[in-house]
Short mmCIF file of C-alpha atoms (C1' of nucleotides) in Angstrom, two decimals:
data_model
loop_
_atom_site.label_atom_id
_atom_site.label_comp_id
_atom_site.label_asym_id
_atom_site.label_seq_id
_atom_site.Cartn_x
_atom_site.Cartn_y
_atom_site.Cartn_z
CA MET A 1 70.51 87.14 116.22
CA PRO A 2 70.99 87.51 120.02
CA SER A 3 69.90 84.32 121.79
CA GLN A 4 66.89 83.95 123.81
CA THR A 5 68.72 84.73 126.92
CA PHE A 6 69.55 88.07 125.87
CA LEU A 7 65.89 88.66 124.95
CA ASN A 8 64.85 87.56 128.41
CA LEU A 9 66.87 89.94 130.15
CA THR A 10 65.34 92.96 131.60
CA GLU A 11 65.05 96.27 129.53
CA GLU A 12 67.58 97.99 131.60
CA LYS A 13 70.24 95.37 131.31
CA LYS A 14 69.37 95.00 127.38
CA GLN A 15 69.65 98.80 127.16
CA ASN A 16 72.81 99.17 129.40
CA LEU A 17 74.71 96.61 126.77
CA LEU A 18 73.30 98.27 123.66
CA LYS A 19 74.29 101.63 124.69
CA ALA A 20 77.67 100.63 125.73
CA ALA A 21 78.18 98.76 122.43
CA THR A 22 77.00 102.21 120.50
CA LEU A 23 79.46 103.98 122.60
CA GLU A 24 82.29 101.71 121.20
CA PHE A 25 81.00 101.84 117.46
CA SER A 26 80.96 105.57 117.95
CA ARG A 27 84.24 105.85 119.20
CA VAL A 28 85.99 103.70 116.42
CA ASN A 29 85.19 102.11 113.11
CA TYR A 30 83.76 98.48 113.05
CA ASN A 31 86.91 96.69 112.59
CA THR A 32 88.66 98.42 115.41
CA ALA A 33 85.64 98.11 117.84
CA SER A 34 86.67 95.82 120.52
CA ILE A 35 84.40 93.48 122.46
CA ASN A 36 86.70 93.95 125.50
CA GLN A 37 86.08 97.68 125.58
CA ILE A 38 82.43 97.05 125.14
CA ILE A 39 81.88 94.67 128.13
CA LEU A 40 84.00 97.15 129.81
CA ASN A 41 81.72 99.86 128.95
CA ALA A 42 78.80 97.68 130.04
CA GLY A 43 80.35 96.15 133.32
CA ILE A 44 79.46 92.80 132.21
CA SER A 45 81.63 89.79 131.98
CA ARG A 46 83.35 88.24 128.89
CA GLY A 47 81.27 85.06 129.54
CA SER A 48 77.92 86.99 129.66
CA PHE A 49 78.68 88.81 126.41
CA TYR A 50 78.97 85.29 124.48
CA MET A 51 76.02 84.31 126.22
CA TYR A 52 73.90 87.07 124.28
CA PHE A 53 75.73 87.42 121.01
CA LYS A 54 77.77 85.13 118.96
CA ASP A 55 80.38 87.78 117.86
CA LYS A 56 80.92 91.36 117.17
CA GLU A 57 79.13 90.96 113.69
CA ASP A 58 75.93 89.57 115.56
CA LEU A 59 75.85 92.55 117.85
CA TYR A 60 76.44 95.06 115.17
CA VAL A 61 73.75 93.60 113.19
CA TYR A 62 71.17 93.55 115.68
CA ILE A 63 71.76 97.26 116.56
CA PHE A 64 71.64 98.01 112.65
CA GLU A 65 68.67 96.43 112.26
CA TYR A 66 67.04 98.37 114.78
CA TYR A 67 67.55 101.90 112.94
CA LYS A 68 66.96 100.08 109.66
CA ASN A 69 63.57 99.25 110.82
CA LEU A 70 63.23 102.65 112.16
CA PHE A 71 63.71 104.36 108.71
CA GLN A 72 61.99 101.43 106.87
CA LYS A 73 58.92 102.65 108.41
CA ARG A 74 59.05 106.03 107.26
CA ILE A 75 58.40 104.59 103.75
CA ALA A 76 54.89 105.50 104.66
CA LEU A 77 55.59 108.87 103.29
CA LEU A 78 54.83 107.57 100.13
CA LEU A 79 51.47 107.81 100.54
CA GLU A 80 51.61 111.60 101.51
CA LYS A 81 54.05 112.05 98.59
CA ASN A 82 51.04 110.58 96.07
CA GLY A 83 53.22 107.27 95.19
CA ASP A 84 56.21 109.05 94.02
CA PHE A 85 59.30 107.43 95.58
CA ILE A 86 61.79 110.00 93.85
CA GLU A 87 60.27 112.68 96.06
CA THR A 88 59.98 110.22 98.93
CA PHE A 89 63.43 109.91 99.08
CA GLU A 90 64.14 113.22 98.62
CA GLN A 91 62.28 114.08 101.78
CA LEU A 92 63.75 111.21 103.68
CA PHE A 93 67.24 112.21 102.94
CA ASP A 94 66.84 115.42 105.04
CA GLU A 95 65.05 113.41 107.70
CA ILE A 96 67.63 111.08 108.09
CA ILE A 97 70.26 113.38 108.38
CA LYS A 98 68.36 115.38 111.05
CA TYR A 99 67.77 112.15 112.83
CA CYS A 100 71.45 111.15 112.74
CA LYS A 101 72.48 114.74 113.91
CA ASN A 102 70.38 114.43 117.12
CA ASN A 103 71.07 110.84 117.83
CA ASN A 104 74.55 109.24 118.33
CA GLN A 105 75.82 111.25 115.42
CA ALA A 106 79.41 109.42 115.72
CA TYR A 107 77.76 106.14 115.69
CA PHE A 108 76.07 106.74 112.42
CA LYS A 109 79.04 108.52 110.82
CA ASN A 110 80.88 105.14 111.26
CA LEU A 111 78.07 103.44 110.17
CA PHE A 112 77.86 105.32 106.81
CA LEU A 113 81.54 105.28 106.45
CA ASP A 114 81.64 101.43 106.74
CA MET A 115 78.74 100.93 104.58
CA LYS A 116 79.17 98.56 101.97
CA PHE A 117 77.53 98.07 98.61
CA THR A 118 76.27 94.75 99.60
CA MET A 119 74.15 96.68 102.31
CA GLU A 120 71.74 97.72 99.64
CA ARG A 121 70.45 94.31 99.70
CA LYS A 122 70.25 94.16 103.09
CA LEU A 123 68.30 97.28 103.22
CA LEU A 124 65.77 96.08 100.89
CA GLN A 125 65.40 92.82 102.60
CA LYS A 126 63.22 91.47 105.69
CA PRO A 127 64.66 88.28 107.06
CA LYS A 128 62.22 85.98 105.67
CA ILE A 129 61.13 85.57 102.09
CA GLU A 130 57.44 86.05 102.60
CA GLU A 131 58.02 89.21 104.56
CA LEU A 132 60.03 90.62 101.73
CA ASN A 133 57.44 89.74 99.14
CA LYS A 134 54.74 91.23 101.59
CA GLN A 135 56.95 94.43 101.51
CA LYS A 136 57.66 94.35 97.91
CA LYS A 137 53.76 93.78 97.44
CA LEU A 138 52.91 96.78 99.39
CA LEU A 139 55.56 98.84 98.02
CA LEU A 140 54.10 98.16 94.58
CA LYS A 141 50.29 98.85 95.64
CA ILE A 142 51.53 102.25 97.10
CA ILE A 143 53.48 103.24 94.18
CA ASN A 144 51.91 105.58 91.57
CA LYS A 145 52.54 103.64 88.36
CA SER A 146 50.98 106.39 86.15
CA LEU A 147 54.16 108.44 86.94
CA TYR A 148 56.76 106.19 85.31
CA LYS A 149 57.67 104.61 81.71
CA TYR A 150 58.26 101.47 83.41
CA LYS A 151 55.03 99.57 84.45
CA THR A 152 56.19 96.28 85.30
CA GLU A 153 56.62 95.25 89.14
CA GLU A 154 60.07 93.94 88.42
CA ASP A 155 61.12 97.15 86.44
CA LEU A 156 59.72 99.51 89.18
CA TYR A 157 61.14 97.55 92.36
CA ASP A 158 64.61 97.78 90.48
CA ALA A 159 64.10 101.40 89.80
CA PHE A 160 63.05 101.86 93.54
CA SER A 161 66.51 100.31 94.48
CA LEU A 162 68.30 102.43 92.32
CA VAL A 163 66.88 105.49 93.95
CA LEU A 164 67.65 103.95 97.50
CA MET A 165 71.23 103.37 96.23
CA ILE A 166 71.76 106.98 95.00
CA THR A 167 70.38 108.01 98.50
CA LEU A 168 72.74 105.71 100.35
CA THR A 169 75.82 107.31 98.42
CA ALA A 170 74.72 110.60 99.14
CA LEU A 171 74.28 109.98 102.70
CA VAL A 172 77.64 108.67 102.85
CA HIS A 173 79.10 111.71 101.14
CA TYR A 174 77.63 113.73 103.64
CA PHE A 175 79.05 112.00 106.30
CA ILE A 176 82.55 112.08 104.66
CA ASP A 177 82.77 115.75 104.99
CA ASP A 178 79.91 116.65 107.11
CA THR A 179 80.19 120.48 106.75
CA LYS A 180 79.13 120.88 103.35
CA TYR A 181 75.36 119.89 103.54
CA GLN A 182 74.32 122.28 100.53
CA LYS A 183 76.99 120.95 98.09
CA ILE A 184 75.96 117.00 98.75
CA LYS A 185 72.25 118.00 98.73
CA ASP A 186 72.79 119.86 95.16
CA ALA A 187 74.79 116.98 93.82
CA TYR A 188 71.98 114.51 95.21
CA MET A 189 69.24 116.58 93.62
CA ASN A 190 71.15 116.57 90.33
CA ARG A 191 71.35 112.93 90.34
CA LEU A 192 67.51 112.74 91.23
CA HIS A 193 66.95 115.01 88.38
CA ILE A 194 68.69 112.76 85.83
CA ILE A 195 66.72 109.78 87.09
CA LYS A 196 63.49 111.58 86.45
CA TYR A 197 64.17 112.88 82.88
CA GLY A 198 66.99 111.01 81.80
CA LEU A 199 70.37 112.17 80.67
CA TYR A 200 70.12 111.83 76.81
CA GLU A 201 69.43 114.68 74.61
CA ARG A 202 67.61 112.85 72.07
CA ASN A 203 64.51 110.51 73.23
CA ASP A 204 64.52 107.44 70.90
CA MET B 1 102.14 103.59 100.52
CA PRO B 2 104.91 101.02 100.82
CA SER B 3 108.34 102.17 101.82
CA GLN B 4 111.51 102.96 99.63
CA THR B 5 112.82 99.86 101.17
CA PHE B 6 110.27 97.88 99.32
CA LEU B 7 110.35 99.80 96.09
CA ASN B 8 114.18 98.78 96.02
CA LEU B 9 113.44 95.24 96.39
CA THR B 10 114.06 93.03 93.35
CA GLU B 11 111.19 92.47 90.94
CA GLU B 12 111.20 88.80 92.33
CA LYS B 13 111.06 89.70 95.65
CA LYS B 14 108.35 92.23 95.31
CA GLN B 15 106.04 89.82 93.14
CA ASN B 16 106.57 87.14 95.84
CA LEU B 17 105.40 89.12 98.46
CA LEU B 18 102.26 90.72 96.52
CA LYS B 19 101.63 87.27 95.40
CA ALA B 20 101.56 85.92 99.04
CA ALA B 21 99.39 88.78 99.80
CA THR B 22 96.86 88.37 97.07
CA LEU B 23 96.52 84.40 97.96
CA GLU B 24 95.69 85.65 101.56
CA PHE B 25 93.22 88.34 100.39
CA SER B 26 91.64 85.41 98.07
CA ARG B 27 91.29 83.09 100.94
CA VAL B 28 89.41 85.21 103.34
CA ASN B 29 88.02 88.61 103.15
CA TYR B 30 89.73 91.98 104.42
CA ASN B 31 88.75 91.72 107.94
CA THR B 32 90.13 87.98 108.46
CA ALA B 33 92.98 88.33 106.48
CA SER B 34 96.15 87.87 108.66
CA ILE B 35 99.61 89.41 108.15
CA ASN B 36 100.96 86.20 109.94
CA GLN B 37 99.56 83.73 106.98
CA ILE B 38 100.72 86.46 104.56
CA ILE B 39 104.59 86.26 105.87
CA LEU B 40 104.21 82.93 106.08
CA ASN B 41 103.33 82.52 102.47
CA ALA B 42 105.94 84.90 101.35
CA GLY B 43 108.34 83.12 103.61
CA ILE B 44 109.65 86.51 105.13
CA SER B 45 109.96 87.65 108.54
CA ARG B 46 107.77 89.60 110.62
CA GLY B 47 110.15 92.53 110.84
CA SER B 48 110.69 92.44 107.15
CA PHE B 49 107.00 92.96 106.53
CA TYR B 50 106.70 96.18 108.88
CA MET B 51 109.82 97.41 106.90
CA TYR B 52 107.76 97.39 103.70
CA PHE B 53 104.36 98.18 104.80
CA LYS B 54 102.88 100.16 107.53
CA ASP B 55 99.93 97.83 108.22
CA LYS B 56 97.51 95.44 106.43
CA GLU B 57 95.63 98.03 104.98
CA ASP B 58 98.48 99.73 103.26
CA LEU B 59 99.46 96.58 101.53
CA TYR B 60 95.65 96.13 100.55
CA VAL B 61 95.54 99.57 99.11
CA TYR B 62 98.68 98.84 97.22
CA ILE B 63 97.50 95.93 95.53
CA PHE B 64 93.92 97.41 94.87
CA GLU B 65 95.48 100.46 93.38
CA TYR B 66 97.27 98.16 90.90
CA TYR B 67 94.00 96.79 89.43
CA LYS B 68 92.15 100.07 89.80
CA ASN B 69 94.78 101.86 87.47
CA LEU B 70 94.45 98.86 84.96
CA PHE B 71 90.70 99.37 84.75
CA GLN B 72 91.17 103.08 84.70
CA LYS B 73 93.31 103.19 81.57
CA ARG B 74 90.81 101.31 79.43
CA ILE B 75 88.67 104.53 79.80
CA ALA B 76 90.32 105.22 76.60
CA LEU B 77 87.50 103.27 75.41
CA LEU B 78 85.29 106.22 75.41
CA LEU B 79 87.04 107.29 72.09
CA GLU B 80 85.70 104.34 70.39
CA LYS B 81 82.52 105.01 71.89
CA ASN B 82 82.22 108.41 70.58
CA GLY B 83 82.28 109.91 73.70
CA ASP B 84 79.35 108.14 75.03
CA PHE B 85 80.40 107.13 78.85
CA ILE B 86 77.07 105.04 79.11
CA GLU B 87 77.83 102.75 76.70
CA THR B 88 81.73 102.67 77.72
CA PHE B 89 80.67 101.23 81.18
CA GLU B 90 78.41 98.88 79.36
CA GLN B 91 81.17 97.30 77.60
CA LEU B 92 83.58 97.89 80.65
CA PHE B 93 81.54 95.87 82.71
CA ASP B 94 81.73 92.67 80.72
CA GLU B 95 85.70 93.33 80.38
CA ILE B 96 85.78 93.59 84.07
CA ILE B 97 84.02 90.32 84.56
CA LYS B 98 86.06 88.52 81.99
CA TYR B 99 89.03 89.88 83.39
CA CYS B 100 88.30 88.94 87.09
CA LYS B 101 87.25 85.38 85.91
CA ASN B 102 90.51 84.66 84.37
CA ASN B 103 92.47 86.61 87.44
CA ASN B 104 92.44 85.51 90.99
CA GLN B 105 88.67 85.57 90.81
CA ALA B 106 88.71 84.66 94.59
CA TYR B 107 90.40 87.76 95.06
CA PHE B 108 88.19 89.76 93.19
CA LYS B 109 85.23 88.20 94.80
CA ASN B 110 86.58 89.31 98.19
CA LEU B 111 87.31 92.58 96.79
CA PHE B 112 83.77 93.34 95.63
CA LEU B 113 82.17 92.10 98.49
CA ASP B 114 84.24 94.22 100.72
CA MET B 115 83.74 97.36 98.55
CA LYS B 116 82.46 100.29 100.63
CA PHE B 117 80.50 103.33 99.22
CA THR B 118 83.44 105.49 100.16
CA MET B 119 85.52 103.60 97.36
CA GLU B 120 83.61 105.22 94.49
CA ARG B 121 85.44 108.33 95.70
CA LYS B 122 88.99 106.74 95.42
CA LEU B 123 87.91 105.02 92.19
CA LEU B 124 87.50 108.63 90.77
CA GLN B 125 90.68 110.13 92.36
CA LYS B 126 94.33 109.98 91.50
CA PRO B 127 96.68 110.52 94.59
CA LYS B 128 97.30 114.29 93.53
CA ILE B 129 94.96 116.88 93.08
CA GLU B 130 96.79 118.09 89.66
CA GLU B 131 96.48 114.53 88.49
CA LEU B 132 92.78 114.39 89.46
CA ASN B 133 92.12 117.79 87.55
CA LYS B 134 94.20 116.53 84.66
CA GLN B 135 92.25 113.30 84.48
CA LYS B 136 88.71 115.26 84.77
CA LYS B 137 90.02 117.68 82.19
CA LEU B 138 90.66 114.71 79.89
CA LEU B 139 87.43 113.06 80.61
CA LEU B 140 85.61 116.06 79.67
CA LYS B 141 87.34 116.47 76.45
CA ILE B 142 86.29 113.06 75.59
CA ILE B 143 82.87 113.01 76.50
CA ASN B 144 80.65 113.83 73.61
CA LYS B 145 78.57 116.55 75.18
CA SER B 146 76.04 116.87 72.10
CA LEU B 147 74.60 113.57 73.59
CA TYR B 148 73.73 114.60 76.79
CA LYS B 149 71.15 117.31 78.24
CA TYR B 150 73.38 118.43 80.87
CA LYS B 151 76.15 120.81 79.61
CA THR B 152 78.26 122.04 82.27
CA GLU B 153 81.45 120.36 83.38
CA GLU B 154 80.28 119.66 87.07
CA ASP B 155 77.02 118.23 85.66
CA LEU B 156 78.59 115.99 83.42
CA TYR B 157 81.11 114.78 85.79
CA ASP B 158 78.66 114.08 88.38
CA ALA B 159 76.67 112.04 85.81
CA PHE B 160 79.66 109.98 85.03
CA SER B 161 80.20 108.97 88.26
CA LEU B 162 76.73 108.01 88.84
CA VAL B 163 76.99 105.61 85.96
CA LEU B 164 80.55 104.47 87.69
CA MET B 165 78.49 103.84 90.70
CA ILE B 166 75.92 102.00 88.98
CA THR B 167 78.26 99.89 87.37
CA LEU B 168 80.22 99.09 90.61
CA THR B 169 76.75 97.99 92.29
CA ALA B 170 76.19 95.60 89.23
CA LEU B 171 79.55 94.15 89.54
CA VAL B 172 79.05 93.55 93.27
CA HIS B 173 75.75 92.11 92.49
CA TYR B 174 77.68 89.69 90.17
CA PHE B 175 80.08 88.58 92.57
CA ILE B 176 77.34 87.90 95.36
CA ASP B 177 75.66 85.30 93.50
CA ASP B 178 78.15 84.61 90.60
CA THR B 179 75.98 82.01 88.63
CA LYS B 180 73.17 84.18 87.37
CA TYR B 181 75.25 86.64 85.12
CA GLN B 182 72.24 87.17 82.58
CA LYS B 183 69.89 88.20 85.36
CA ILE B 184 72.51 90.90 86.65
CA LYS B 185 73.29 92.02 83.19
CA ASP B 186 69.67 92.64 82.64
CA ALA B 187 68.88 94.38 85.60
CA TYR B 188 72.35 96.77 84.65
CA MET B 189 70.92 97.64 81.25
CA ASN B 190 67.80 98.56 82.98
CA ARG B 191 69.26 100.71 85.21
CA LEU B 192 71.34 102.25 82.42
CA HIS B 193 68.30 102.59 80.28
CA ILE B 194 66.52 104.70 83.44
CA ILE B 195 69.59 106.78 83.23
CA LYS B 196 69.56 107.63 79.47
CA TYR B 197 65.87 108.30 78.94
CA GLY B 198 64.53 108.99 82.25
CA LEU B 199 61.67 107.49 84.69
CA TYR B 200 59.12 109.70 84.58
CA GLU B 201 56.15 109.33 81.92
CA ARG B 202 55.74 113.05 81.76
CA ASN B 203 58.47 115.46 80.55
CA ASP B 204 58.48 118.65 82.28
"C1'" DT C 1 139.86 96.33 105.90
"C1'" DT C 2 136.96 99.30 107.84
"C1'" DG C 3 133.03 102.01 108.31
"C1'" DA C 4 128.60 103.24 107.00
"C1'" DC C 5 124.41 102.07 105.52
"C1'" DA C 6 120.55 99.45 103.96
"C1'" DT C 7 118.01 95.30 105.02
"C1'" DA C 8 116.52 90.96 107.66
"C1'" DT C 9 115.49 88.65 111.67
"C1'" DG C 10 112.37 86.52 115.60
"C1'" DA C 11 111.55 87.25 120.43
"C1'" DC C 12 108.55 90.06 122.92
"C1'" DA C 13 104.82 92.86 125.00
"C1'" DA C 14 100.31 94.13 124.82
"C1'" DG C 15 96.19 93.25 122.83
"C1'" DC C 16 92.71 90.46 121.26
"C1'" DT C 17 88.86 86.58 121.01
"C1'" DG C 18 85.68 82.52 122.13
"C1'" DT C 19 85.45 78.65 125.63
"C1'" DC C 20 84.60 76.20 129.63
"C1'" DA C 21 84.29 74.58 134.25
"C1'" DT C 22 82.63 76.61 137.93
"C1'" DA C 23 79.51 79.59 140.71
"C1'" DG C 24 75.37 81.89 141.84
"C1'" DT C 25 70.45 82.99 141.16
"C1'" DA C 26 65.59 82.36 140.50
"C1'" DT C 27 61.65 79.61 140.11
"C1'" DA C 28 58.70 75.50 140.87
"C1'" DA C 29 57.59 71.26 143.47
"C1'" DT C 30 57.52 68.30 147.01
"C1'" DA D 1 61.40 75.18 153.97
"C1'" DT D 2 64.00 72.29 151.27
"C1'" DT D 3 65.27 70.43 147.48
"C1'" DA D 4 65.35 69.95 142.53
"C1'" DT D 5 66.03 72.09 138.09
"C1'" DA D 6 66.71 75.49 135.04
"C1'" DC D 7 68.42 79.51 133.88
"C1'" DT D 8 72.40 83.07 134.23
"C1'" DA D 9 77.03 84.97 135.56
"C1'" DT D 10 81.77 84.60 135.99
"C1'" DG D 11 86.99 85.03 135.07
"C1'" DA D 12 90.87 82.27 134.12
"C1'" DC D 13 92.39 80.36 130.08
"C1'" DA D 14 94.73 78.75 125.24
"C1'" DG D 15 95.67 80.45 121.39
"C1'" DC D 16 95.86 83.78 118.11
"C1'" DT D 17 96.76 88.40 116.63
"C1'" DT D 18 99.55 92.94 115.73
"C1'" DG D 19 103.60 96.17 115.70
"C1'" DT D 20 108.06 97.30 117.90
"C1'" DC D 21 113.13 96.82 118.72
"C1'" DA D 22 117.54 95.09 119.72
"C1'" DT D 23 120.34 92.82 116.99
"C1'" DA D 24 122.38 90.36 113.14
"C1'" DT D 25 123.37 90.15 108.64
"C1'" DG D 26 124.61 91.71 104.22
"C1'" DT D 27 126.66 95.33 100.96
"C1'" DC D 28 129.23 98.98 98.91
"C1'" DA D 29 132.64 102.79 99.09
"C1'" DA D 30 136.79 104.55 100.65
#
DNA sequence: TTGACATATGACAAGCTGTCATAGTATAAT
DNA sequence: ATTATACTATGACAGCTTGTCATATGTCAA
């Protein structure tokens, strides 16, 4: 979380630092990214940086959260898709790829390659528990329960997070070898198909 | 890949270094782990270390591969499970947790928390392509195709990797809050259930 | 014993991070 | 207009990191 000092800064100054940081996180992966390089990019002093952010991770998460919120809002798409979250993710997959291609592609590439399994949880969570529950409730309200076998809220929410994870993995695959969109999309669709109708022949 | 120099070392010396490294990777996560600390633990000189391994990652991967191979061998369990890889993973999940609890638990905790989405691919791959294909072929030979809707090798292999991913995620969840085994196991089983029989009510 | 080769060493340069005493700037109050 | 107060900016610094390299030591064969 950035300090109040940072938040008080003029929009210009804030954007300047965030741009400088994004540039560095585009150049190399998270581990290799250097605060030295960021303050050089931004043209600010070492002391100032530590006035604004606790450390590199603090800054990284802040930028990450921005995009996270951006994509999270698009969950509104659920309404257009009649509460079918599988179809929703299917479209989001393409939207996200398109967005990443047009905005800081290199940044997103490093982001997805650095993406950890633990992130899935971060993506599902708003910082505060009340917020989380609110989001969860909203989601469960929008979801068209009649579509699915599993009716309890817990089951549906877990199914939702499963599809989120599959989507994330597909995005990561796409950014590993960014040439083969169609191949990755097909594999992604296959996985969704399994989720929809199951893998087993028999149906006991 | 360690140098020939390292491989030539006596078993004792090799184990000494690997133990020292595992100790450091147990103490802190990968990023924070320090080569300085490792050579201190091992009682060897800086120069020697770089004689053996290119850098920290090189060493980390080497240790990782050891356990990877260990668990990979247990895929033989498929035979006992009549070629049902879902049931196979179900049991492997418990075996792996048990193993980790009894061996370097802290190391595995950090390993799983650091686990990236890109790892899924590493886990599916043997270094050489011929080896990979051999493994893939073997797998497809063992798998009981009659169980599944999807019959082509590509589809089955992708389904396999999907279940692998779900298992990995469950393991990561377990190591995030290691108290709640039953809760994580239940969620894992739910996910496998979805994979088996599908999520949709209708079946078109 | 000598050479040739493999292995081990630690001082070193170059880089990094986080801190802190100091300096500067803005806003409010007298 | 001047002082007080609070906020903001600075860069030198200590203490850590890594990877390299000239040098030293060990080992085996001729």
